[in-house]
Structure formats: structure tokens, C-alpha cells
Amino acid sequence: MSPTLFDQLGGTAGIDQIVEDAIAGHLANPVIKTRFENAKDIDRAKRMAKAFFAFGSGGTDTYAGKDMVSAHKGMNITEQEYLAAIDDILAALDKNSIGAGARKEVLAILYSLKDLIIRV
Ligand code: HEM
């Protein structure tokens, strides 16, 4: 059987590192850094983002965090900010030597969430 996306991302440890790197990227990205500097509870957001990726890549059966609309409701996130966040996630995948197939799959999943995140 071919490895799941979860496996290709390095399982729980791999995903945890990717999320740490992506959030570090957000905090250094001029387009979106203030969003994350001002987040009410960044530790929770990190924890939930790790759980969300583990769930979304087939590694776990449940995700106890907010759905994407509830998580971003009222933030009025723009297309530009959305692209900036995706760029940081792709850079985190590269940093962790994730292969081209898994990278494309993650990008497709992120893109499919677009309307749940922009201006909700
Ligand atoms: C690219 C797709 C995105 C995904 C998969 C994603 C995922 C998540 C998740 C799982 C959470 C935590 C939910 C919870 O606490 O239960 C979260 C929170 C958050 N997201 Fe996103 N997000 C995305 C895009 C963005 C963008 C574009 C921005 C703004 C530029 C953003 C800003 C935030 C902030 C500031 C929080 C923390 C809210 C708080 O509790 O204060 N997200 N996101």
C-alpha cells in the first residue's frame, strides 16, 4: 500500500515541526505577521493547527478544534493574506524536505479551503 499523506509528512513529529516552521514564517512575514502577533492564544492555534493537519492528512480520526469558518470569522482575511500564509506553509514543507507529490496534495487541500477562510 502506498504511504498516506500523513506518513509522507513525517507523521505526528513531522507535522508538528512543519506547523512550528509555518507559524515562525507567518511571524516573519510582513503581510500577515501582525495577525499572529495579536492572536488571542497562539499556543492553542498551533496545537489545533497540528491536530488539523494530522486529521486532514489521514493520521487521526478526530479534530477537536474550530472549523475553518469559525476559526477565522470576523478577521476579514484578504486573498493576499491567504496567499502569504500558503507561501509560508509551502516554505515549511520545503524546509522539511517534503516530496513534490505530497507538496502538491497539501497545496490542493489548502486551496480547497479558500472560501472558508477569505472574508468570512
Ligand atoms: C491557509 C489555510 C489556513 C488554515 C488551514 C488555517 C488553520 C487554522 C487553525 C486550525 C486554527 C486554530 C483553530 C482553533 O483555535 O480551534 C487557526 C487559527 C488562526 N488563524 Fe488560520 N488557517 C489558515 C489561514 C489563515 C490566514 C490566511 C490567516 C491570516 C492571515 C490566519 C490567521 C489565523 C489566526 C490569527 C488564528 C488564531 C485565532 C485566535 O485564536 O486568536 N489563518 N487557523
PDB file of C-alpha atoms and ligand atoms in Angstrom:
ATOM      1  CA  MET A   1       0.000   0.000   0.000  1.00  0.00           C
ATOM      2  CA  SER A   2       1.311   3.471  -0.775  1.00  0.00           C
ATOM      3  CA  PRO A   3       2.045   5.713   2.209  1.00  0.00           C
ATOM      4  CA  THR A   4      -0.704   8.086   3.333  1.00  0.00           C
ATOM      5  CA  LEU A   5      -0.215  11.822   3.139  1.00  0.00           C
ATOM      6  CA  PHE A   6       0.200  11.747   6.940  1.00  0.00           C
ATOM      7  CA  ASP A   7       3.146   9.342   6.533  1.00  0.00           C
ATOM      8  CA  GLN A   8       4.653  11.421   3.737  1.00  0.00           C
ATOM      9  CA  LEU A   9       4.571  14.462   6.031  1.00  0.00           C
ATOM     10  CA  GLY A  10       6.560  12.531   8.641  1.00  0.00           C
ATOM     11  CA  GLY A  11       3.687  11.531  10.922  1.00  0.00           C
ATOM     12  CA  THR A  12       2.935  13.431  14.125  1.00  0.00           C
ATOM     13  CA  ALA A  13       6.528  14.599  14.676  1.00  0.00           C
ATOM     14  CA  GLY A  14       6.916  15.702  11.062  1.00  0.00           C
ATOM     15  CA  ILE A  15       3.648  17.652  11.065  1.00  0.00           C
ATOM     16  CA  ASP A  16       4.439  19.289  14.424  1.00  0.00           C
ATOM     17  CA  GLN A  17       7.722  20.582  13.001  1.00  0.00           C
ATOM     18  CA  ILE A  18       6.090  21.771   9.761  1.00  0.00           C
ATOM     19  CA  VAL A  19       3.492  23.745  11.759  1.00  0.00           C
ATOM     20  CA  GLU A  20       6.193  25.249  14.019  1.00  0.00           C
ATOM     21  CA  ASP A  21       8.120  26.356  10.908  1.00  0.00           C
ATOM     22  CA  ALA A  22       4.991  27.665   9.156  1.00  0.00           C
ATOM     23  CA  ILE A  23       3.990  29.789  12.187  1.00  0.00           C
ATOM     24  CA  ALA A  24       7.568  31.084  12.512  1.00  0.00           C
ATOM     25  CA  GLY A  25       7.229  32.019   8.829  1.00  0.00           C
ATOM     26  CA  HIS A  26       3.914  33.821   9.484  1.00  0.00           C
ATOM     27  CA  LEU A  27       5.539  35.778  12.330  1.00  0.00           C
ATOM     28  CA  ALA A  28       8.320  36.876   9.963  1.00  0.00           C
ATOM     29  CA  ASN A  29       6.026  37.603   7.000  1.00  0.00           C
ATOM     30  CA  PRO A  30       5.282  41.352   6.723  1.00  0.00           C
ATOM     31  CA  VAL A  31       1.917  40.680   5.051  1.00  0.00           C
ATOM     32  CA  ILE A  32       0.452  38.686   7.976  1.00  0.00           C
ATOM     33  CA  LYS A  33       2.767  38.964  10.995  1.00  0.00           C
ATOM     34  CA  THR A  34       0.517  41.308  12.993  1.00  0.00           C
ATOM     35  CA  ARG A  35      -2.364  38.827  12.699  1.00  0.00           C
ATOM     36  CA  PHE A  36      -0.280  36.284  14.583  1.00  0.00           C
ATOM     37  CA  GLU A  37       1.351  38.741  16.976  1.00  0.00           C
ATOM     38  CA  ASN A  38      -2.158  39.794  18.025  1.00  0.00           C
ATOM     39  CA  ALA A  39      -3.663  36.297  18.145  1.00  0.00           C
ATOM     40  CA  LYS A  40      -5.561  35.686  21.385  1.00  0.00           C
ATOM     41  CA  ASP A  41      -3.953  32.326  22.076  1.00  0.00           C
ATOM     42  CA  ILE A  42      -1.164  31.414  19.666  1.00  0.00           C
ATOM     43  CA  ASP A  43      -0.270  28.237  21.587  1.00  0.00           C
ATOM     44  CA  ARG A  44      -3.789  26.935  21.164  1.00  0.00           C
ATOM     45  CA  ALA A  45      -3.783  27.902  17.468  1.00  0.00           C
ATOM     46  CA  LYS A  46      -0.507  25.996  16.994  1.00  0.00           C
ATOM     47  CA  ARG A  47      -1.844  22.957  18.840  1.00  0.00           C
ATOM     48  CA  MET A  48      -5.042  22.996  16.800  1.00  0.00           C
ATOM     49  CA  ALA A  49      -3.197  23.546  13.508  1.00  0.00           C
ATOM     50  CA  LYS A  50      -1.081  20.457  14.272  1.00  0.00           C
ATOM     51  CA  ALA A  51      -4.242  18.467  15.020  1.00  0.00           C
ATOM     52  CA  PHE A  52      -5.959  19.845  11.895  1.00  0.00           C
ATOM     53  CA  PHE A  53      -3.106  18.743   9.607  1.00  0.00           C
ATOM     54  CA  ALA A  54      -2.867  15.315  11.258  1.00  0.00           C
ATOM     55  CA  PHE A  55      -6.621  14.868  10.763  1.00  0.00           C
ATOM     56  CA  GLY A  56      -6.692  16.301   7.235  1.00  0.00           C
ATOM     57  CA  SER A  57      -3.826  14.079   6.066  1.00  0.00           C
ATOM     58  CA  GLY A  58      -5.444  10.887   7.363  1.00  0.00           C
ATOM     59  CA  GLY A  59      -3.417  10.415  10.544  1.00  0.00           C
ATOM     60  CA  THR A  60      -6.215  10.761  13.089  1.00  0.00           C
ATOM     61  CA  ASP A  61      -9.990  10.308  13.129  1.00  0.00           C
ATOM     62  CA  THR A  62     -10.978  13.364  15.094  1.00  0.00           C
ATOM     63  CA  TYR A  63     -10.243  17.070  15.164  1.00  0.00           C
ATOM     64  CA  ALA A  64     -11.458  18.951  18.241  1.00  0.00           C
ATOM     65  CA  GLY A  65     -10.590  22.477  17.077  1.00  0.00           C
ATOM     66  CA  LYS A  66     -12.768  25.078  15.428  1.00  0.00           C
ATOM     67  CA  ASP A  67     -13.930  24.584  11.850  1.00  0.00           C
ATOM     68  CA  MET A  68     -12.235  26.886   9.325  1.00  0.00           C
ATOM     69  CA  VAL A  69     -15.081  29.418   9.175  1.00  0.00           C
ATOM     70  CA  SER A  70     -15.364  29.707  12.981  1.00  0.00           C
ATOM     71  CA  ALA A  71     -11.569  29.938  13.378  1.00  0.00           C
ATOM     72  CA  HIS A  72     -11.312  32.927  11.015  1.00  0.00           C
ATOM     73  CA  LYS A  73     -14.727  34.571  11.428  1.00  0.00           C
ATOM     74  CA  GLY A  74     -14.629  38.368  11.599  1.00  0.00           C
ATOM     75  CA  MET A  75     -10.917  38.619  10.658  1.00  0.00           C
ATOM     76  CA  ASN A  76     -11.785  39.773   7.134  1.00  0.00           C
ATOM     77  CA  ILE A  77      -8.772  37.912   5.685  1.00  0.00           C
ATOM     78  CA  THR A  78      -7.848  39.026   2.140  1.00  0.00           C
ATOM     79  CA  GLU A  79      -6.686  36.995  -0.871  1.00  0.00           C
ATOM     80  CA  GLN A  80      -3.214  38.487  -0.444  1.00  0.00           C
ATOM     81  CA  GLU A  81      -3.023  37.360   3.187  1.00  0.00           C
ATOM     82  CA  TYR A  82      -4.312  33.920   2.240  1.00  0.00           C
ATOM     83  CA  LEU A  83      -1.580  33.539  -0.413  1.00  0.00           C
ATOM     84  CA  ALA A  84       1.040  34.782   2.048  1.00  0.00           C
ATOM     85  CA  ALA A  85       0.008  32.106   4.558  1.00  0.00           C
ATOM     86  CA  ILE A  86       0.134  29.396   1.875  1.00  0.00           C
ATOM     87  CA  ASP A  87       3.614  30.548   0.787  1.00  0.00           C
ATOM     88  CA  ASP A  88       4.827  30.158   4.391  1.00  0.00           C
ATOM     89  CA  ILE A  89       3.359  26.649   4.587  1.00  0.00           C
ATOM     90  CA  LEU A  90       4.999  25.653   1.271  1.00  0.00           C
ATOM     91  CA  ALA A  91       8.322  27.041   2.517  1.00  0.00           C
ATOM     92  CA  ALA A  92       7.911  24.945   5.682  1.00  0.00           C
ATOM     93  CA  LEU A  93       7.303  21.837   3.547  1.00  0.00           C
ATOM     94  CA  ASP A  94      10.483  22.582   1.574  1.00  0.00           C
ATOM     95  CA  LYS A  95      12.466  23.159   4.758  1.00  0.00           C
ATOM     96  CA  ASN A  96      11.383  19.719   5.958  1.00  0.00           C
ATOM     97  CA  SER A  97      12.254  18.073   2.612  1.00  0.00           C
ATOM     98  CA  ILE A  98       8.697  17.015   1.799  1.00  0.00           C
ATOM     99  CA  GLY A  99       8.488  15.463  -1.677  1.00  0.00           C
ATOM    100  CA  ALA A 100       6.790  17.002  -4.709  1.00  0.00           C
ATOM    101  CA  GLY A 101       3.757  14.693  -4.638  1.00  0.00           C
ATOM    102  CA  ALA A 102       2.873  15.402  -1.018  1.00  0.00           C
ATOM    103  CA  ARG A 103       3.556  19.127  -1.548  1.00  0.00           C
ATOM    104  CA  LYS A 104       1.029  19.242  -4.397  1.00  0.00           C
ATOM    105  CA  GLU A 105      -1.511  17.372  -2.326  1.00  0.00           C
ATOM    106  CA  VAL A 106      -1.155  19.800   0.594  1.00  0.00           C
ATOM    107  CA  LEU A 107      -1.459  22.757  -1.774  1.00  0.00           C
ATOM    108  CA  ALA A 108      -4.659  21.322  -3.284  1.00  0.00           C
ATOM    109  CA  ILE A 109      -6.148  20.819   0.190  1.00  0.00           C
ATOM    110  CA  LEU A 110      -5.215  24.348   1.271  1.00  0.00           C
ATOM    111  CA  TYR A 111      -6.700  25.801  -1.912  1.00  0.00           C
ATOM    112  CA  SER A 112      -9.948  23.898  -1.357  1.00  0.00           C
ATOM    113  CA  LEU A 113     -10.335  25.750   1.987  1.00  0.00           C
ATOM    114  CA  LYS A 114     -10.076  29.193   0.377  1.00  0.00           C
ATOM    115  CA  ASP A 115     -13.744  30.183   0.577  1.00  0.00           C
ATOM    116  CA  LEU A 116     -13.951  29.070   4.211  1.00  0.00           C
ATOM    117  CA  ILE A 117     -11.150  31.480   5.201  1.00  0.00           C
ATOM    118  CA  ILE A 118     -11.244  34.598   2.991  1.00  0.00           C
ATOM    119  CA  ARG A 119     -13.664  37.334   4.199  1.00  0.00           C
ATOM    120  CA  VAL A 120     -15.815  35.024   6.305  1.00  0.00           C
TER     121      VAL A 120
HETATM  122  C1  HEM B   1      -4.167  28.540   4.595  1.00  0.00           C
HETATM  123  C2  HEM B   1      -5.104  27.935   5.246  1.00  0.00           C
HETATM  124  C3  HEM B   1      -5.324  28.063   6.735  1.00  0.00           C
HETATM  125  C4  HEM B   1      -5.513  27.027   7.595  1.00  0.00           C
HETATM  126  C5  HEM B   1      -5.507  25.539   7.253  1.00  0.00           C
HETATM  127  C6  HEM B   1      -5.692  27.596   8.919  1.00  0.00           C
HETATM  128  C7  HEM B   1      -5.916  26.853  10.065  1.00  0.00           C
HETATM  129  C8  HEM B   1      -6.146  27.369  11.327  1.00  0.00           C
HETATM  130  C9  HEM B   1      -6.446  26.586  12.508  1.00  0.00           C
HETATM  131  C10 HEM B   1      -6.574  25.069  12.545  1.00  0.00           C
HETATM  132  C11 HEM B   1      -6.601  27.442  13.543  1.00  0.00           C
HETATM  133  C12 HEM B   1      -6.906  27.082  15.019  1.00  0.00           C
HETATM  134  C13 HEM B   1      -8.398  26.911  15.250  1.00  0.00           C
HETATM  135  C14 HEM B   1      -8.731  26.736  16.720  1.00  0.00           C
HETATM  136  O1  HEM B   1      -8.207  27.505  17.558  1.00  0.00           O
HETATM  137  O2  HEM B   1      -9.521  25.830  17.045  1.00  0.00           O
HETATM  138  C15 HEM B   1      -6.346  28.784  13.022  1.00  0.00           C
HETATM  139  C16 HEM B   1      -6.342  29.938  13.782  1.00  0.00           C
HETATM  140  C17 HEM B   1      -5.918  31.160  13.324  1.00  0.00           C
HETATM  141  N1  HEM B   1      -5.697  31.504  12.006  1.00  0.00           N
HETATM  142 FE1  HEM B   1      -5.709  30.252  10.428  1.00  0.00          FE
HETATM  143  N2  HEM B   1      -5.609  28.966   8.840  1.00  0.00           N
HETATM  144  C18 HEM B   1      -5.371  29.297   7.532  1.00  0.00           C
HETATM  145  C19 HEM B   1      -5.213  30.583   7.033  1.00  0.00           C
HETATM  146  C20 HEM B   1      -5.086  31.717   7.800  1.00  0.00           C
HETATM  147  C21 HEM B   1      -4.783  33.049   7.291  1.00  0.00           C
HETATM  148  C22 HEM B   1      -4.627  33.399   5.817  1.00  0.00           C
HETATM  149  C23 HEM B   1      -4.700  33.876   8.375  1.00  0.00           C
HETATM  150  C24 HEM B   1      -4.411  35.363   8.459  1.00  0.00           C
HETATM  151  C25 HEM B   1      -3.547  35.944   7.723  1.00  0.00           C
HETATM  152  C26 HEM B   1      -4.962  33.082   9.552  1.00  0.00           C
HETATM  153  C27 HEM B   1      -4.953  33.556  10.847  1.00  0.00           C
HETATM  154  C28 HEM B   1      -5.265  32.810  11.970  1.00  0.00           C
HETATM  155  C29 HEM B   1      -5.199  33.353  13.332  1.00  0.00           C
HETATM  156  C30 HEM B   1      -4.746  34.769  13.733  1.00  0.00           C
HETATM  157  C31 HEM B   1      -5.615  32.305  14.188  1.00  0.00           C
HETATM  158  C32 HEM B   1      -5.714  32.354  15.720  1.00  0.00           C
HETATM  159  C33 HEM B   1      -7.043  32.943  16.118  1.00  0.00           C
HETATM  160  C34 HEM B   1      -7.079  33.167  17.625  1.00  0.00           C
HETATM  161  O3  HEM B   1      -7.453  32.249  18.338  1.00  0.00           O
HETATM  162  O4  HEM B   1      -6.733  34.279  18.043  1.00  0.00           O
HETATM  163  N3  HEM B   1      -5.202  31.784   9.164  1.00  0.00           N
HETATM  164  N4  HEM B   1      -6.095  28.707  11.671  1.00  0.00           N
END
